[in-house]
Amino acid sequence: NLANCYYFLQQSTDSEPERSRAMDAFFYFKQRFLEGYRKLSGSVKCQDTGYFQSLQRLLMSECPTAKLAPYREELKELCMIHYGQPDLPEKVLL
């Protein structure tokens, strides 16, 4: 998705202003992507592997910790529902 393009741009550039803009764009588009996934599942707390991998990519980013806190909690909750443990199994990780 488009967010990942910005993620890799942020990882590959040395220009601090460009890195910052790319990270902001990554966070914005990753949020939109995850919101779309959530709408597809409705009120059911059931997600597929792609959702977990996208959420994990967001949490691996250099976004400010405060922005990531709700996503960490979401991942923990979903992992408990799906896998019976607070984190992703190795087979699901990127």
mmCIF file of C-alpha atoms in Angstrom:
data_model
loop_
_atom_site.group_PDB
_atom_site.id
_atom_site.type_symbol
_atom_site.label_atom_id
_atom_site.label_comp_id
_atom_site.label_asym_id
_atom_site.label_seq_id
_atom_site.Cartn_x
_atom_site.Cartn_y
_atom_site.Cartn_z
ATOM 1 C CA ASN A 1 0.000 0.000 0.000
ATOM 2 C CA LEU A 2 0.973 3.651 -0.316
ATOM 3 C CA ALA A 3 2.014 3.867 3.338
ATOM 4 C CA ASN A 4 4.771 1.319 2.767
ATOM 5 C CA CYS A 5 6.231 3.438 -0.043
ATOM 6 C CA TYR A 6 6.670 6.278 2.443
ATOM 7 C CA TYR A 7 8.082 3.874 5.028
ATOM 8 C CA PHE A 8 10.826 2.764 2.635
ATOM 9 C CA LEU A 9 11.469 6.350 1.515
ATOM 10 C CA GLN A 10 11.969 7.320 5.153
ATOM 11 C CA GLN A 11 14.382 4.401 5.587
ATOM 12 C CA SER A 12 16.431 5.237 2.500
ATOM 13 C CA THR A 13 16.974 8.988 2.677
ATOM 14 C CA ASP A 14 19.583 10.922 4.644
ATOM 15 C CA SER A 15 17.760 14.253 4.501
ATOM 16 C CA GLU A 16 16.164 14.864 7.908
ATOM 17 C CA PRO A 17 13.333 17.071 6.573
ATOM 18 C CA GLU A 18 12.517 14.460 3.922
ATOM 19 C CA ARG A 19 12.669 11.652 6.517
ATOM 20 C CA SER A 20 10.282 13.574 8.754
ATOM 21 C CA ARG A 21 7.815 14.272 5.932
ATOM 22 C CA ALA A 22 7.976 10.656 4.795
ATOM 23 C CA MET A 23 7.311 9.398 8.339
ATOM 24 C CA ASP A 24 4.336 11.730 8.720
ATOM 25 C CA ALA A 25 2.926 10.513 5.392
ATOM 26 C CA PHE A 26 3.595 6.879 6.358
ATOM 27 C CA PHE A 27 1.692 7.301 9.621
ATOM 28 C CA TYR A 28 -1.212 9.077 7.924
ATOM 29 C CA PHE A 29 -1.644 6.489 5.173
ATOM 30 C CA LYS A 30 -1.078 3.516 7.484
ATOM 31 C CA GLN A 31 -3.852 4.847 9.749
ATOM 32 C CA ARG A 32 -6.205 5.129 6.751
ATOM 33 C CA PHE A 33 -5.286 1.612 5.631
ATOM 34 C CA LEU A 34 -5.949 0.129 9.077
ATOM 35 C CA GLU A 35 -9.233 2.033 9.369
ATOM 36 C CA GLY A 36 -10.351 0.517 6.073
ATOM 37 C CA TYR A 37 -9.515 -2.972 7.310
ATOM 38 C CA ARG A 38 -11.485 -2.326 10.514
ATOM 39 C CA LYS A 39 -14.519 -1.204 8.527
ATOM 40 C CA LEU A 40 -14.424 -4.440 6.547
ATOM 41 C CA SER A 41 -14.591 -6.527 9.721
ATOM 42 C CA GLY A 42 -17.308 -4.391 11.316
ATOM 43 C CA SER A 43 -17.737 -4.804 15.046
ATOM 44 C CA VAL A 44 -16.149 -8.258 15.018
ATOM 45 C CA LYS A 45 -12.654 -8.354 16.529
ATOM 46 C CA CYS A 46 -11.436 -10.682 13.808
ATOM 47 C CA GLN A 47 -8.623 -9.727 11.457
ATOM 48 C CA ASP A 48 -6.543 -11.519 8.868
ATOM 49 C CA THR A 49 -2.775 -11.855 8.669
ATOM 50 C CA GLY A 50 -2.437 -8.790 6.421
ATOM 51 C CA TYR A 51 -3.963 -6.609 9.122
ATOM 52 C CA PHE A 52 -1.583 -7.968 11.753
ATOM 53 C CA GLN A 53 1.411 -7.444 9.479
ATOM 54 C CA SER A 54 0.366 -3.865 8.701
ATOM 55 C CA LEU A 55 -0.133 -3.140 12.377
ATOM 56 C CA GLN A 56 3.275 -4.633 13.155
ATOM 57 C CA ARG A 57 4.949 -2.515 10.443
ATOM 58 C CA LEU A 58 3.413 0.590 12.023
ATOM 59 C CA LEU A 59 4.724 -0.420 15.447
ATOM 60 C CA MET A 60 8.215 -1.046 14.035
ATOM 61 C CA SER A 61 8.357 2.466 12.606
ATOM 62 C CA GLU A 62 10.066 5.498 14.056
ATOM 63 C CA CYS A 63 6.765 7.246 14.790
ATOM 64 C CA PRO A 64 6.570 8.937 18.189
ATOM 65 C CA THR A 65 5.740 6.495 20.982
ATOM 66 C CA ALA A 66 2.650 8.444 22.054
ATOM 67 C CA LYS A 67 1.128 8.022 18.573
ATOM 68 C CA LEU A 68 1.780 4.280 18.675
ATOM 69 C CA ALA A 69 0.372 3.541 22.155
ATOM 70 C CA PRO A 70 -3.227 2.842 21.029
ATOM 71 C CA TYR A 71 -1.958 0.549 18.267
ATOM 72 C CA ARG A 72 0.188 -1.403 20.742
ATOM 73 C CA GLU A 73 -2.886 -1.968 22.898
ATOM 74 C CA GLU A 74 -4.956 -2.996 19.880
ATOM 75 C CA LEU A 75 -2.321 -5.503 18.787
ATOM 76 C CA LYS A 76 -2.078 -6.953 22.287
ATOM 77 C CA GLU A 77 -5.875 -7.329 22.530
ATOM 78 C CA LEU A 78 -6.197 -8.915 19.086
ATOM 79 C CA CYS A 79 -3.300 -11.289 19.743
ATOM 80 C CA MET A 80 -4.978 -12.492 22.913
ATOM 81 C CA ILE A 81 -8.202 -13.127 20.965
ATOM 82 C CA HIS A 82 -6.552 -14.817 17.978
ATOM 83 C CA TYR A 83 -3.501 -16.519 19.442
ATOM 84 C CA GLY A 84 -4.018 -16.653 23.214
ATOM 85 C CA GLN A 85 -0.828 -14.669 23.825
ATOM 86 C CA PRO A 86 -0.034 -10.929 24.044
ATOM 87 C CA ASP A 87 2.187 -10.785 20.949
ATOM 88 C CA LEU A 88 2.308 -12.129 17.422
ATOM 89 C CA PRO A 89 3.564 -15.648 16.827
ATOM 90 C CA GLU A 90 6.774 -15.793 14.835
ATOM 91 C CA LYS A 91 4.967 -17.311 11.815
ATOM 92 C CA VAL A 92 2.856 -14.138 11.451
ATOM 93 C CA LEU A 93 5.692 -11.617 11.757
ATOM 94 C CA LEU A 94 6.968 -9.879 8.639
#
